[in-house]
Structure formats: structure tokens, C-alpha cells
Coordinates of C-alpha atoms and ligand atoms in Angstrom, one line a residue:
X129 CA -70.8 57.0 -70.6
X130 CA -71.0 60.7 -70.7
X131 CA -74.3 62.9 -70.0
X132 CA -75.2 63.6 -73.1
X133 CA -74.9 59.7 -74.4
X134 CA -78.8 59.4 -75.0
X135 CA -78.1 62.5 -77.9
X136 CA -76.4 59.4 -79.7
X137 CA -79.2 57.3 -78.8
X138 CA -81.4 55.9 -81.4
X139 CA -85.2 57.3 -81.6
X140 CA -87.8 54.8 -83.2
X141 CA -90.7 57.5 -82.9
X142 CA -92.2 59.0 -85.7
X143 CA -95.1 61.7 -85.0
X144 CA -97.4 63.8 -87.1
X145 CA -98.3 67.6 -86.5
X146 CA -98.2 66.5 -82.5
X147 CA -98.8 69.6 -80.3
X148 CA -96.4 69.6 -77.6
X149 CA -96.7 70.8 -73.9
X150 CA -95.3 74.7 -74.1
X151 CA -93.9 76.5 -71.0
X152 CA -93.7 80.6 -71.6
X153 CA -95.0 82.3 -74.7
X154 CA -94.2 82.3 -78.6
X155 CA -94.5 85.6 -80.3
X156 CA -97.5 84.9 -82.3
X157 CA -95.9 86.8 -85.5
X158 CA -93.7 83.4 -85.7
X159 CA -95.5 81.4 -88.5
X160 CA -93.8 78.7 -90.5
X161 CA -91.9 75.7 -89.9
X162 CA -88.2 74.5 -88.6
X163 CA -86.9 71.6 -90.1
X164 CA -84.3 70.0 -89.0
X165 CA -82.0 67.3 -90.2
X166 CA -79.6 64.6 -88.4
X167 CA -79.2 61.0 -87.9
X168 CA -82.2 59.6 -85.8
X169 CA -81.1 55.3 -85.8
X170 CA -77.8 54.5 -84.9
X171 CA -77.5 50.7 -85.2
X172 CA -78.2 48.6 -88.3
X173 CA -78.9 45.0 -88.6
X174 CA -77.7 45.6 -84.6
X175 CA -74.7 46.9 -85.4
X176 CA -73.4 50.3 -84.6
X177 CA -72.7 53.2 -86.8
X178 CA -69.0 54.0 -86.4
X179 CA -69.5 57.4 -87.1
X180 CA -71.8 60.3 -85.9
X181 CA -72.2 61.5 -89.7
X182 CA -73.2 57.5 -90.3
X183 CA -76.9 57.7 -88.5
X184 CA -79.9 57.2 -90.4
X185 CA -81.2 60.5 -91.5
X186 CA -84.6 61.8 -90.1
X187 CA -86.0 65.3 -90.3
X188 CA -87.7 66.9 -87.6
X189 CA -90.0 69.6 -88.1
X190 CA -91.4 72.5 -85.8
X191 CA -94.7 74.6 -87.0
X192 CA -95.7 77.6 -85.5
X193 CA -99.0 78.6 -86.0
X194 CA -98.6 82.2 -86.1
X195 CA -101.6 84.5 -85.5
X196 CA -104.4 82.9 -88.1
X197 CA -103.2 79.9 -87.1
X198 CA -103.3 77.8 -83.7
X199 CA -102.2 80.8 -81.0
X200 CA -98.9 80.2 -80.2
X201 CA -98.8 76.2 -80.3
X202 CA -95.8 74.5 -81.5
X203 CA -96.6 71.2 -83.4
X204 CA -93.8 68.1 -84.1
X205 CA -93.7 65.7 -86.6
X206 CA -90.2 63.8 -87.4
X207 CA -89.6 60.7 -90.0
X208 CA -87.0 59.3 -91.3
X209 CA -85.7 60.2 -94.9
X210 CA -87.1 56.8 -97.1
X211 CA -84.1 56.3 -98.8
X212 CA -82.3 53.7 -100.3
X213 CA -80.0 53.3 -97.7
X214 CA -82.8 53.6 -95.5
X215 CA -84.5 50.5 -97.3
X216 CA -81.5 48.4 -97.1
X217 CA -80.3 49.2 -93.4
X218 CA -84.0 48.6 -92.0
X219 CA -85.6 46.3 -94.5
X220 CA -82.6 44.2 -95.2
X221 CA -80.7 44.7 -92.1
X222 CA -77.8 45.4 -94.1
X223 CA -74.8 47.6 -94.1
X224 CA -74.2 48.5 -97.0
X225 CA -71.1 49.7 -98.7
X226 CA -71.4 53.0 -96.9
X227 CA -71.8 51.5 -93.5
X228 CA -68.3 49.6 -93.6
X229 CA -67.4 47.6 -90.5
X230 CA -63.9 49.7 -90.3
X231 CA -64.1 53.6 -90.4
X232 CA -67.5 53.7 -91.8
X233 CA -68.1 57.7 -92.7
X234 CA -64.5 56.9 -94.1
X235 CA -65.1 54.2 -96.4
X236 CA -68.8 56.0 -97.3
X237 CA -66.9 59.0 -98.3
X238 CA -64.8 56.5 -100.4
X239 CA -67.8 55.1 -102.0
X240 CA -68.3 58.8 -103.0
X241 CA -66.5 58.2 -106.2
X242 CA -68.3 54.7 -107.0
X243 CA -71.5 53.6 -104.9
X244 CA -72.6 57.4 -102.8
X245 CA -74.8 56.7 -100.5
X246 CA -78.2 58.4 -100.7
X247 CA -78.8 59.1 -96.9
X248 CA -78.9 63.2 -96.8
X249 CA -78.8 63.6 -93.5
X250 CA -76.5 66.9 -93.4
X251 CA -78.9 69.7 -94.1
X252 CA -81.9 70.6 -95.7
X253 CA -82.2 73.3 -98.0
X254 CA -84.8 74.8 -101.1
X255 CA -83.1 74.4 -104.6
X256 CA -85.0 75.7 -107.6
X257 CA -88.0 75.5 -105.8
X258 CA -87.6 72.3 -104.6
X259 CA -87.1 71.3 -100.7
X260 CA -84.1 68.8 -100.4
X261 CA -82.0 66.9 -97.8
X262 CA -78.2 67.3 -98.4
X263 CA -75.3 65.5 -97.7
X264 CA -71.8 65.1 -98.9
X265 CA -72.3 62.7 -101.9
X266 CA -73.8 64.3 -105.1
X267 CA -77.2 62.8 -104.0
X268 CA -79.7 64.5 -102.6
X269 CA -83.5 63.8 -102.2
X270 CA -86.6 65.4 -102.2
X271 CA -89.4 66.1 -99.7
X272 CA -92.5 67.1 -99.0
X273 CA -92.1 69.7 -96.3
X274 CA -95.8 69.2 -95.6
X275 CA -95.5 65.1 -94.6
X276 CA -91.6 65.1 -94.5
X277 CA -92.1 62.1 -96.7
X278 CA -88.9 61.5 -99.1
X279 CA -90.2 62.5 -102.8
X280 CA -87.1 60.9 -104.6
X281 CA -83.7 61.9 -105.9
X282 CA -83.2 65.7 -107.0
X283 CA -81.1 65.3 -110.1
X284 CA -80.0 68.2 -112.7
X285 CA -80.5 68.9 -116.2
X286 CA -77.0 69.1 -116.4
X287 CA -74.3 66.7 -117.3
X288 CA -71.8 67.9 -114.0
X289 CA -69.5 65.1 -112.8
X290 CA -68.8 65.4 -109.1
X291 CA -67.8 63.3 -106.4
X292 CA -67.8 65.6 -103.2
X293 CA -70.0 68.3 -102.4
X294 CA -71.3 71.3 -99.4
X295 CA -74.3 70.5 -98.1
X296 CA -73.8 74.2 -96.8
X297 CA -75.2 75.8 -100.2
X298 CA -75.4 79.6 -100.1
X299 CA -78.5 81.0 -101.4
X300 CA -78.2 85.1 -102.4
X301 CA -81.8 86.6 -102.5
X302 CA -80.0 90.0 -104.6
X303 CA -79.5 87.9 -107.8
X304 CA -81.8 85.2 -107.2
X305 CA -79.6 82.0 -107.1
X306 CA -78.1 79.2 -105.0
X307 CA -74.2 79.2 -105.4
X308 CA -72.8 75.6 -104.5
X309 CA -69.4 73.9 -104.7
X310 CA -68.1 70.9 -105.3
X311 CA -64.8 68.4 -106.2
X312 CA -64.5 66.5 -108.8
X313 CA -61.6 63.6 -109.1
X314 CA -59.8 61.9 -111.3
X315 CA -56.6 62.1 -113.0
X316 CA -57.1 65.6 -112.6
X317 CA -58.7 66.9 -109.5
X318 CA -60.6 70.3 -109.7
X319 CA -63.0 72.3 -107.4
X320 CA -65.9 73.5 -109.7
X321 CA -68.2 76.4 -108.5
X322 CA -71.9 76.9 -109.7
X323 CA -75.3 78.7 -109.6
X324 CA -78.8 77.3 -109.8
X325 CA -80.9 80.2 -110.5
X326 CA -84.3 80.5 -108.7
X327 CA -86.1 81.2 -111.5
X328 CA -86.6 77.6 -113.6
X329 CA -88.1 76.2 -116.6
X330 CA -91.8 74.9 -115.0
X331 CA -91.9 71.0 -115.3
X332 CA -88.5 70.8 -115.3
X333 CA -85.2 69.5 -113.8
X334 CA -82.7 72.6 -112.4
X335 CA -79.9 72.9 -114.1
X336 CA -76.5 73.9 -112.5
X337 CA -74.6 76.8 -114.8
X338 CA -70.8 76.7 -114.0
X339 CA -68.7 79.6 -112.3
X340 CA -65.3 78.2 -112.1
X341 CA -63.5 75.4 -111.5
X342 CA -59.8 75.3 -110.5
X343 CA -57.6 72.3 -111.1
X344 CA -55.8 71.3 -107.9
X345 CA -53.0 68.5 -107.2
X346 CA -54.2 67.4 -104.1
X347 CA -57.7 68.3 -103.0
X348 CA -58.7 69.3 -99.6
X349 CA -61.6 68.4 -97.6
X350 CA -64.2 71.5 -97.6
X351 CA -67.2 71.5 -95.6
X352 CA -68.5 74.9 -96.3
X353 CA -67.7 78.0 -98.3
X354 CA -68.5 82.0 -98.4
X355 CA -70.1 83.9 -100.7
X356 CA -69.5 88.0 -101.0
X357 CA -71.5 90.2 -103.2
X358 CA -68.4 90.0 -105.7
X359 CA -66.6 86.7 -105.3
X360 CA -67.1 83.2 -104.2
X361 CA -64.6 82.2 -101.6
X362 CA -63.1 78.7 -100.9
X363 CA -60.8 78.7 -97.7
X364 CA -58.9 75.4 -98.1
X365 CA -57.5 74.5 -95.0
X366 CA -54.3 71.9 -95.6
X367 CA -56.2 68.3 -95.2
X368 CA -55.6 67.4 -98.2
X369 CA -55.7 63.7 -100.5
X370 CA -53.5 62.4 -103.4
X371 CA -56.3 60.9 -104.7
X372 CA -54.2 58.4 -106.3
X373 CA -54.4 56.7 -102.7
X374 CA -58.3 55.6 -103.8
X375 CA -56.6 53.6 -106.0
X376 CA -54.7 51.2 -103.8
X377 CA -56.0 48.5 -101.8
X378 CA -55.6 48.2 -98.4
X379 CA -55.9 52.1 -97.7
X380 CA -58.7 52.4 -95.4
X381 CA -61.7 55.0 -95.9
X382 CA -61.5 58.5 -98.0
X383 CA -60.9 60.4 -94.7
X384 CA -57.9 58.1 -93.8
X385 CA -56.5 59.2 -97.3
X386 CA -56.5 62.6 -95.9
X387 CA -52.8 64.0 -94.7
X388 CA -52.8 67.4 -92.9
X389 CA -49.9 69.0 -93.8
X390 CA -49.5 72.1 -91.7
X391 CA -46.6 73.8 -93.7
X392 CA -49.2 74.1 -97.1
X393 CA -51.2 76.8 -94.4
X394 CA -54.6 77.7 -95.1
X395 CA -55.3 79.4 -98.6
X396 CA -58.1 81.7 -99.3
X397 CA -59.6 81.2 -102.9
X398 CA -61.4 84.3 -104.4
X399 CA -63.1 84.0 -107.3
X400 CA -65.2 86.7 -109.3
X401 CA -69.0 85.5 -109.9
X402 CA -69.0 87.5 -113.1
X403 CA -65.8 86.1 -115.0
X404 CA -65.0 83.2 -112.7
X405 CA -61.3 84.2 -112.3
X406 CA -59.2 83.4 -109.3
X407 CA -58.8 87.3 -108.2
X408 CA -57.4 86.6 -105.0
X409 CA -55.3 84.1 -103.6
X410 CA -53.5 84.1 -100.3
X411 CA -52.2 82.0 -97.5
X412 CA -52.9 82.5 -94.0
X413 CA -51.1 80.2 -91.1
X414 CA -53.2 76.4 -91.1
X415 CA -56.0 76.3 -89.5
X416 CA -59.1 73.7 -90.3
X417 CA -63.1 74.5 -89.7
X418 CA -65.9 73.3 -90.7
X419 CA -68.0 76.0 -91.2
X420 CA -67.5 80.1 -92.4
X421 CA -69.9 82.1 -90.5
X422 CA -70.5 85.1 -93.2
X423 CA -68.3 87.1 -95.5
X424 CA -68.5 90.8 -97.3
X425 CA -66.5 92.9 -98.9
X426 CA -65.1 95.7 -97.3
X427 CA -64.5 98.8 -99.3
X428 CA -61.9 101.4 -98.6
X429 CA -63.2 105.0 -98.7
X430 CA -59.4 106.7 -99.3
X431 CA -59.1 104.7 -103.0
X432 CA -57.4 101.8 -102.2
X433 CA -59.2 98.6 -102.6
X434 CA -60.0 97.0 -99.2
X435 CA -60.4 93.5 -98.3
X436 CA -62.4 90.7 -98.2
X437 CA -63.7 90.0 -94.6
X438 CA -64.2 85.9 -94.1
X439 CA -65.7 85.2 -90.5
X440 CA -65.5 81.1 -89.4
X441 CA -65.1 78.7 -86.8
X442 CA -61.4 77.8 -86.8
X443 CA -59.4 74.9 -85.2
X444 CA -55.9 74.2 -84.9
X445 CA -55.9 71.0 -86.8
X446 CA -58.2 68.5 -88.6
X447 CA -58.3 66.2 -85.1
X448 CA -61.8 67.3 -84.8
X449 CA -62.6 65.0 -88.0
X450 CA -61.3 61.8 -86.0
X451 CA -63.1 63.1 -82.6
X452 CA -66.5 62.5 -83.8
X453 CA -66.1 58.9 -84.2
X454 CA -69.0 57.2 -82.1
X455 CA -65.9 55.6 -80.0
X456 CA -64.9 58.7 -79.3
X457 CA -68.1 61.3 -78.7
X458 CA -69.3 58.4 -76.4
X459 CA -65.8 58.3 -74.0
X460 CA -64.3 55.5 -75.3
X461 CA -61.0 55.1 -77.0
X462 CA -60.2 56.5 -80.0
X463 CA -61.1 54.4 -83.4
X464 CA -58.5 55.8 -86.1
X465 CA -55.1 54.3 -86.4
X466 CA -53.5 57.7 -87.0
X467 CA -54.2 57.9 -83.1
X468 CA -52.7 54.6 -82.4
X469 CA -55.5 53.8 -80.5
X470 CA -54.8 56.0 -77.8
X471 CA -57.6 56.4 -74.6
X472 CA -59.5 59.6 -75.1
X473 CA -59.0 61.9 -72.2
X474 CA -62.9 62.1 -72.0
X475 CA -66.2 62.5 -73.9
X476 CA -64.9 65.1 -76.9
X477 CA -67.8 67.0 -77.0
X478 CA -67.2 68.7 -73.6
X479 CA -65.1 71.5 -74.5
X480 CA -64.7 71.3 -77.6
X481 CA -62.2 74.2 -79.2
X482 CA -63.9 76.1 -82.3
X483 CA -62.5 79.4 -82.4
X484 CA -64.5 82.0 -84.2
X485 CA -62.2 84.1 -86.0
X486 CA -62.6 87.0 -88.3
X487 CA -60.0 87.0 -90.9
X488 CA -59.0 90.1 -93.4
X489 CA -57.8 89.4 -97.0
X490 CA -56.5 92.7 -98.6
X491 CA -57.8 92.7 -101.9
X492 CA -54.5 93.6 -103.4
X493 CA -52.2 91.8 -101.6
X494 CA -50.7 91.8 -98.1
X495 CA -51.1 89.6 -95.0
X496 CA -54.1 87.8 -94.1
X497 CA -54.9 89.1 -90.8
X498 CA -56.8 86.9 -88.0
X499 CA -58.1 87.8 -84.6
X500 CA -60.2 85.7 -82.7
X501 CA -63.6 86.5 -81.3
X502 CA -65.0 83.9 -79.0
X503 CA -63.7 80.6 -77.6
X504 CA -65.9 77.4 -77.6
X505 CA -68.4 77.6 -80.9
X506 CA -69.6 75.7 -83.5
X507 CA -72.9 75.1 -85.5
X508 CA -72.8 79.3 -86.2
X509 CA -75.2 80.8 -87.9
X510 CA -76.4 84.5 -88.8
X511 CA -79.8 86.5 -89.4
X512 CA -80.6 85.9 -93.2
X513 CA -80.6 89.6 -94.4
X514 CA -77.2 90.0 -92.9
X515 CA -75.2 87.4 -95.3
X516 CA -72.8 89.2 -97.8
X517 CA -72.8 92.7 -95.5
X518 CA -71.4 94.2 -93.0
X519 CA -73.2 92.7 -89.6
X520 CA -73.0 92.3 -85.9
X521 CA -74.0 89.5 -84.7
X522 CA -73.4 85.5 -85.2
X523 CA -75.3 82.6 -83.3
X524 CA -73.9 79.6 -82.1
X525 CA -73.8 76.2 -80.3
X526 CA -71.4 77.3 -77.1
X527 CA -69.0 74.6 -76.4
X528 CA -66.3 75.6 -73.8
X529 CA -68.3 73.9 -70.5
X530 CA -68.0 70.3 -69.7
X531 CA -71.3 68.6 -68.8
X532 CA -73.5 71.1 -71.2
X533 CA -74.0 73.2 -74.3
X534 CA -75.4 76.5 -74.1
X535 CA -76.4 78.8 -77.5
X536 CA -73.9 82.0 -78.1
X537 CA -74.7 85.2 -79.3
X538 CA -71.9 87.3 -80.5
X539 CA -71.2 91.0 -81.5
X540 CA -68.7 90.0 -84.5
X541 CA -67.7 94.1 -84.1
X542 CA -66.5 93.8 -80.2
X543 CA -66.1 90.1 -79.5
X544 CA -69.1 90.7 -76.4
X545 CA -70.8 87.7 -76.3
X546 CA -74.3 87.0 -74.6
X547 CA -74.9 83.4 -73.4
X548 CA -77.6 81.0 -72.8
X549 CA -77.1 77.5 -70.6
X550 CA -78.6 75.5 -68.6
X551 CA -77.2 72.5 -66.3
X552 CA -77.1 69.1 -68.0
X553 CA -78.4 71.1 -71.3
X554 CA -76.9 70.2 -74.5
X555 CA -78.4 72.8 -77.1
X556 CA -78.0 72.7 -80.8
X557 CA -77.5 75.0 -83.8
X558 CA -79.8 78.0 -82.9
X559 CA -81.3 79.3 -86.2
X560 CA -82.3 82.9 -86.3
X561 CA -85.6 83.9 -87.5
X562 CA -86.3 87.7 -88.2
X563 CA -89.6 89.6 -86.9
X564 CA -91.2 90.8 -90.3
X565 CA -91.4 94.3 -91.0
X566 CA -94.4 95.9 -89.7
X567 CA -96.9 97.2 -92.7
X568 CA -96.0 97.0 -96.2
X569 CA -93.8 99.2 -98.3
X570 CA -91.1 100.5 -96.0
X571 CA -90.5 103.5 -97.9
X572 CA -88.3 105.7 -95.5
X573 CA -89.0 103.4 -92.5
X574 CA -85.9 102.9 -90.3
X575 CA -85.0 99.1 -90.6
X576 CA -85.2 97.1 -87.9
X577 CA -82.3 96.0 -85.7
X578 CA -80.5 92.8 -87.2
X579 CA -81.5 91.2 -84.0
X580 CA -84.9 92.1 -83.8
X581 CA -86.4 88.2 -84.0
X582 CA -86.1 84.9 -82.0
X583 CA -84.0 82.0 -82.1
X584 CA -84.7 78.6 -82.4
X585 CA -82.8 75.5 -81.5
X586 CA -83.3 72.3 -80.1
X587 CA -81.7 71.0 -76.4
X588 CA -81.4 67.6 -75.1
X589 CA -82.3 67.8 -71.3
X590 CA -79.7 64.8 -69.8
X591 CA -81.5 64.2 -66.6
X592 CA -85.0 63.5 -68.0
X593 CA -83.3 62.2 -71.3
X594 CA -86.2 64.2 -73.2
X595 CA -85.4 67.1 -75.9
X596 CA -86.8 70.6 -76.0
X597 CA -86.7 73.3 -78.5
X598 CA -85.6 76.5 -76.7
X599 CA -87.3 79.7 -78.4
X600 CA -84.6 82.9 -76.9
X601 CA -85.5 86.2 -78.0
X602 CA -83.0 87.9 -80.5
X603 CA -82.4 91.2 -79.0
X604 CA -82.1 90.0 -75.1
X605 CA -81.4 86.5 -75.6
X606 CA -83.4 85.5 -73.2
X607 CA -85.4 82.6 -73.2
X608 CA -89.2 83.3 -74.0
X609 CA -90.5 79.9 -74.8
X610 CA -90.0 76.0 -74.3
X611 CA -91.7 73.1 -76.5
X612 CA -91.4 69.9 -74.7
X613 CA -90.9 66.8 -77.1
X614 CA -92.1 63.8 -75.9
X615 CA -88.8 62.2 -75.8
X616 CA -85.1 62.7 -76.9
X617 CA -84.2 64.1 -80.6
X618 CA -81.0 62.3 -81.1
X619 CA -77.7 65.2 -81.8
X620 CA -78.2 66.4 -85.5
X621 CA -76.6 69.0 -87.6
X622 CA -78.3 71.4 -89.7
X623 CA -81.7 73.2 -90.7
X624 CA -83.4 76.0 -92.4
X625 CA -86.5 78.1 -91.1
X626 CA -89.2 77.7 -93.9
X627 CA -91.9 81.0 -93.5
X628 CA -94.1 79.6 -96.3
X629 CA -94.5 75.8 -94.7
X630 CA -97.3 76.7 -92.4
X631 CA -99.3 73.1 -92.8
Ligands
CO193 CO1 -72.1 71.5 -91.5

């Protein structure tokens, strides 16, 4: 068993606003709440989940109490997400349809197009006002960022048929809207692009208003996409389904479905937000990720057009996919037949290989141009106010040790990278949350360095099997703050700092 097994341990806890033992100091301008998503039960009806992404979701949450509030305390409170899959896997003792006995995350991704399964336990993001846990399917539920208690589905006004979605939404503070995308299949297989506008009838459900779609012959699988002032982006890396394999019996889980064919290469999808047409299209060499890191637009000054800068965290192939099969994260052999069952050389989360890359599109045609930045990421993410611009710096889980994960920062200019581990650590995504300004108005006030701020993420401590969250300052990255929970916060994905959730 590797180190960092108890991170795929099961956690039967549930706490309420519990104040938790601090070492160092928080900034007491941090005011608001973490929360954090992931699977927190790993077994049901005593069997386990075959795949990380299978886990019962929970959300965690971390207040700070900010100056008016409690002095620089940190307070906990984590519950599962009451969904239906939550009621039949713990009341029932059941697997159901999503939790298959062979390739389970496969076969719930096949129950995408049927029977989705409602346990959002991907991300967590606000959606017309609403807060919501995301996942893959084309449910996702509600909650009460107060209690974390689940508050029911969030459905849309609209009448939009999708199967797949991002649970990586992009949210763009200019024009006041969540862009989202999604696949739809069928005879015809298209990727459809959309906006739910901040602004919402009161009372009401959101509606989604269309930006494109595309039709495509053979869909890929897309985790995440980037957003630009002008263009929504798809990078579609060449994992690709004939959906037409749903069809047939005997064909394993959606993922199984899923060929990578390398000579396709990766194609970047540009389309305009205004008229929804496919202004760019180019393909680079294949590469797969999960995640993009930030995009802009980058203007030429001497009339010629520029190019469309797309920063993400690249790997060779779409292996990574079969490597987080419980089998496989916790040193055992490989589940998947397309490995034939071959022993795994060791516990795949040591040095893991996500390259972030910065990659170039000219505008008007020309070779895509990639150059790498930093070996060993994943889980990056950026300050909010530099999404869609020009910036310097991306966050990250750091992956290239064995035995731990440390938290990356990295000057996206330079490639310099500034580093925080610890032995027998395993730290997770480290969200950046900025300083506010000082004073109101800023009229003719020098903005603050992109940096200026602290960042946030939880780490499992293997050798007292208990988790922290690490608080690092922005600028330095060094580590100002630890909250000690009172046990182990099983590995999760994603979450979103929330300034306004201060109770
Ligand atoms: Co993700």
C-alpha cells in the first residue's frame, strides 16, 4: 500500500462550524469560506468503488472569520452531498447503475446517456446565483453554502439535451456570465457552447442561451475548456468515441469506448462569443489534459493579428484516464483490459507527468507552437482577476516526487517556479485568494501585484494519517498558517473560494 493510501480512505465524520487547532497566523483580511468537493465514502453495501471519480461526494468547507469576525480562527464543517445516489448507496446498500461491478466510472459515464447519476462530486461552483455541486452528467444539485446541506437538483428553463458536460464552468465577471460546454449524442454528435447570464429572472429557473454547437463524427472526451475575451476555446485532444459503440452489448463502460488515436493530433476549436463561428481551427501534435490553466488573446502591435495564447496541463496520452482506477492509485495491478492486466510499476500518483505547457495559435493561420513550462503539475489554478489576460503566475499540485505532493507556483512568463513540500505531505489544488484593495474607489491607485494574496489548499499528513489545510502566502510562498483537521479529508478535486459565505 502506498503512503498516501489513507487519502483513498473512507471518512464517516461529519462536523459543523468546528474550530480547529491553528499553528502560525491567518491574515485577518481573509473572510469567507473554502469549499471543497471530492469523494468522502469509498465502499458501498461493502464493496469498493472501482474508480477514484466513483466516491461518494462530500463537501468540505473552511471559514475564515476575518477581522469582525472570530480573529483569525479557521472553522470546518464537511457532509456528504444527500443525493439520490447517496440515498441508494447508504440507505439501500446498493450499487446502483453507476456503481457497476466492472469499470464503474466507465459504465457511470455510460449511464450518462440513459440513468446519470446525480452524485456531483467534481466541483462546486455559483450559477445564476445559485451555489451547486458539479459533475460530469447534466445533473447537478444545489446547496446551502451555509449548512452544506443538498437543496435539490438545479435544472434550467431551457429545453437543452445533453449527455456530457465540464464541471470546469468559466465564469467572466466583464460581461456578467457563466460560459459552459457540453456534448450531446446521438445519431449526430455535437459539442454545444452556452452562457447563463448572472443577471436572472427572480423566482425563477436559469436558463442556458446557446453560443454554438459544432457537429462532430466522433466526440472526444473534454474535461475543461478556455475562455478569451473574444472566443470560447475547445482543445480536443484525440480520445475520441464512435458513439455507435453505446449501442452494442458487451462493450464495457463509456471510457472503454474511447480510442486514442494519436495521428487525429490535438485540435484547437475557436469560436467567437458574439456570432458563434468556428474562427479558428488548428491542429497541434496529440497531446491529452485534463485541465487548461488560462487563455487570452494576444494582440500584435505591427497590424497583423496575433494569436490566441492557451496555457494547460498536457500529457502524452490518455493513460492517465486508466491510472486512476482505485487498483491502480492504491499499487495494485492495473484494472482495464486495454492494459492486459499488466502490474503497475508502483502507486501512479508518485510522479505523475502533467506538463504545463503554453501553447500559441496564430490567429490567422500558421503552426501551433508549444513550449513547456514546468514538469510534475496538475490541479492548476490562477488568481481570479487574471483569467482572459495576460498574467504571470499559475498554482498547482506539484507531482514529480515520489512519497509526497508539494503546491507549485509558477511565473507562466519565465518558467521559474517556487515550491512548497513537506515529507510524507500530499497537498491538493491550492486555490488563490486575492488581498482586497485597500480603501474604496481606486481611482489612479497602482494595482496590486497579481500575487498579492494567500493560498489555500488542503494536505494529507501520511504519518499521522490526519489532513491540514496549508495557508502559503501569495507573494513568497511561504507557509504562514496551518489548520489541523481532526482527522484525514479523503483526496478530492475541486473548489471555489466564496468571500460572501462568511456564516
Ligand atoms: Co477537473
Amino acid at each position: 500500500m502506498p503512503a498516501y493510501s489513507p487519502g483513498f480512505r473512507s471518512l464517516d465524520a461529519e462536523h459543523d462550524d468546528l474550530a480547529l487547532d491553528m499553528e502560525g497566523e491567518i491574515p485577518a483580511w481573509l473572510s469567507g469560506s473554502l469549499v471543497r468537493n471530492g469523494p468522502g465514502q469509498f465502499e458501498v453495501g461493502g464493496e469498493r468503488v472501482e474508480h477514484w471519480f466513483d466516491g461518494l461526494a462530500m463537501l468540505h468547507k473552511f471559514r475564515f472569520g476575518g477581522e469582525d469576525g472570530t480573529d483569525g480562527g479557521v472553522f470546518y464543517s464537511n457532509r456528504f452531498l444527500r443525493t439520490e445516489a447517496y440515498r441508494e448507496a447508504v440507505e439501500d446498500e446498493r450499487i446502483t447503475s453507476q456503481f457497476a461491478t466492472s469499470g464503474s466510472y466507465l459504465d457511470q459515464l455510460k449511464s450518462f446517456l440513459s440513468d446519470p447519476t446525480d452524485n456531483a462530486n467534481v466541483n462546486v461552483a455559483r450559477i445564476g446565483g445559485e451555489y451547486a455541486a458539479l459533475t460530469e452528467t447534466p445533473r447537478r444539485v444545489r446547496f446551502d453554502p451555509e449548512t452544506l446541506s443538498a437543496r435539490g437538483e438545479l435544472t434550467f428553463a431551457d429545453d437543452m439535451t445533453v449527455h456530457h458536460v465540464t464541471a470546469h464552468l468559466r465564469h467572466d465577471d466583464r460581461r456578467g456570465e457563466t460560459v459552459g460546454y457540453a456534448t450531446r449524442f446521438g445519431r449526430k454528435n455535437r459539442y454545444l457552447l452556452y452562457r447563463v447570464l448572472d443577471d436572472q429572472p427572480a423566482g425563477g429557473r436559469p436558463s442556458r442561451v446557446p453560443i454554438a454547437s459544432l457537429e462532430v463524427e466522433e466526440p472526444a472526451y473534454l474535461h475543461s475548456f478556455a475562455l478569451t475575451p473574444q472566443y470560447v476555446v475547445v482543445v480536443e485532444p484525440p480520445f475520441v468515441v464512435n458513439p455507435m459503440r453505446f449501442l452494442l452489448p458487451g462493450r464495457g463502460g463509456f471510457i472503454d469506448n474511447f480510442r486514442w488515436k494519436p495521428e487525429r493530433g490535438t485540435r484547437f476549436l475557436a469560436f467567437d462569443r458574439e456570432s458563434g463561428n468556428l474562427a479558428i481551427e488548428r491542429t497541434a501534435p496529440p497531446f491529452f489534459f485534463f485541465h487548461t490553466v488560462n487563455a487570452f488573446e494576444s494582440r500584435a502591435e505591427d497590424g497583423e493579428s496575433g494569436e490566441l495564447v492557451v496555457d494547460l496541463v498536457a500529457y502524452e496520452d490518455a493513460s492517465i484516464v486508466e491510472d486512476l482506477f482505485m487498483s491502480s492509485v492504491e499499487g495494485e495491478e492495473k484494472a482495464g483490459e486495454a492494459t492486459g492486466g499488466e502490474p503497475n510499476p508502483g502507486p501512479v500518483l508518485d510522479a505523475a507527468k502533467g506538463e504545463l505547457a503554453r501553447f500559441r495559435v496564430p490567429i490567422d493561420g500558421g503552426r501551433v507552437d508549444r513550449r513547456n513550462l514546468y514538469t510534475g503539475m496538475e490541479l492548476p489554478r490562477i488568481a481570479p482577476r487574471a483569467g482572459m489576460e495576460p498574467y504571470r503566475y499559475a498554482y498547482g499540485q506539484a507531482t514529480a516526487r515520489e512519497g509526497q505532493n508539494g503546491l507549485a507556483k509558477v511565473n507562466v512568463e519565465t518558467g521559474e517556479a517556487t515550491e512548497w513540500w513537506e515529507d510524507g505531505f500530499y497537498a491538493g489544488e491550492p486555490i488563490f485568494v486575492p488581498k482586497p484593495a485597500d480603501g474604496e474607489g481606486g481611482g489612479g491607485e497602482k494595482q496590486a501585484p497579481e500575487d498579492r494574496g494567500v493560498v489555500l489548499a488542503p494536505a494529507l499528513d501520511t504519518e499521522s494519517e490526519d489532513s491540514v489545510l496549508v495557508v502559503l502566502d501569495g507573494e513568497s510562498f511561504d507557509e504562514l498558517a496551518r489548520a489541523h483537521v481532526p482527522h484525514h479529508i479523503p483526496f478530492g478535486f475541486h473548489g471555489e473560494f466564496f468571500p460572501e459565505v462568511t456564516s
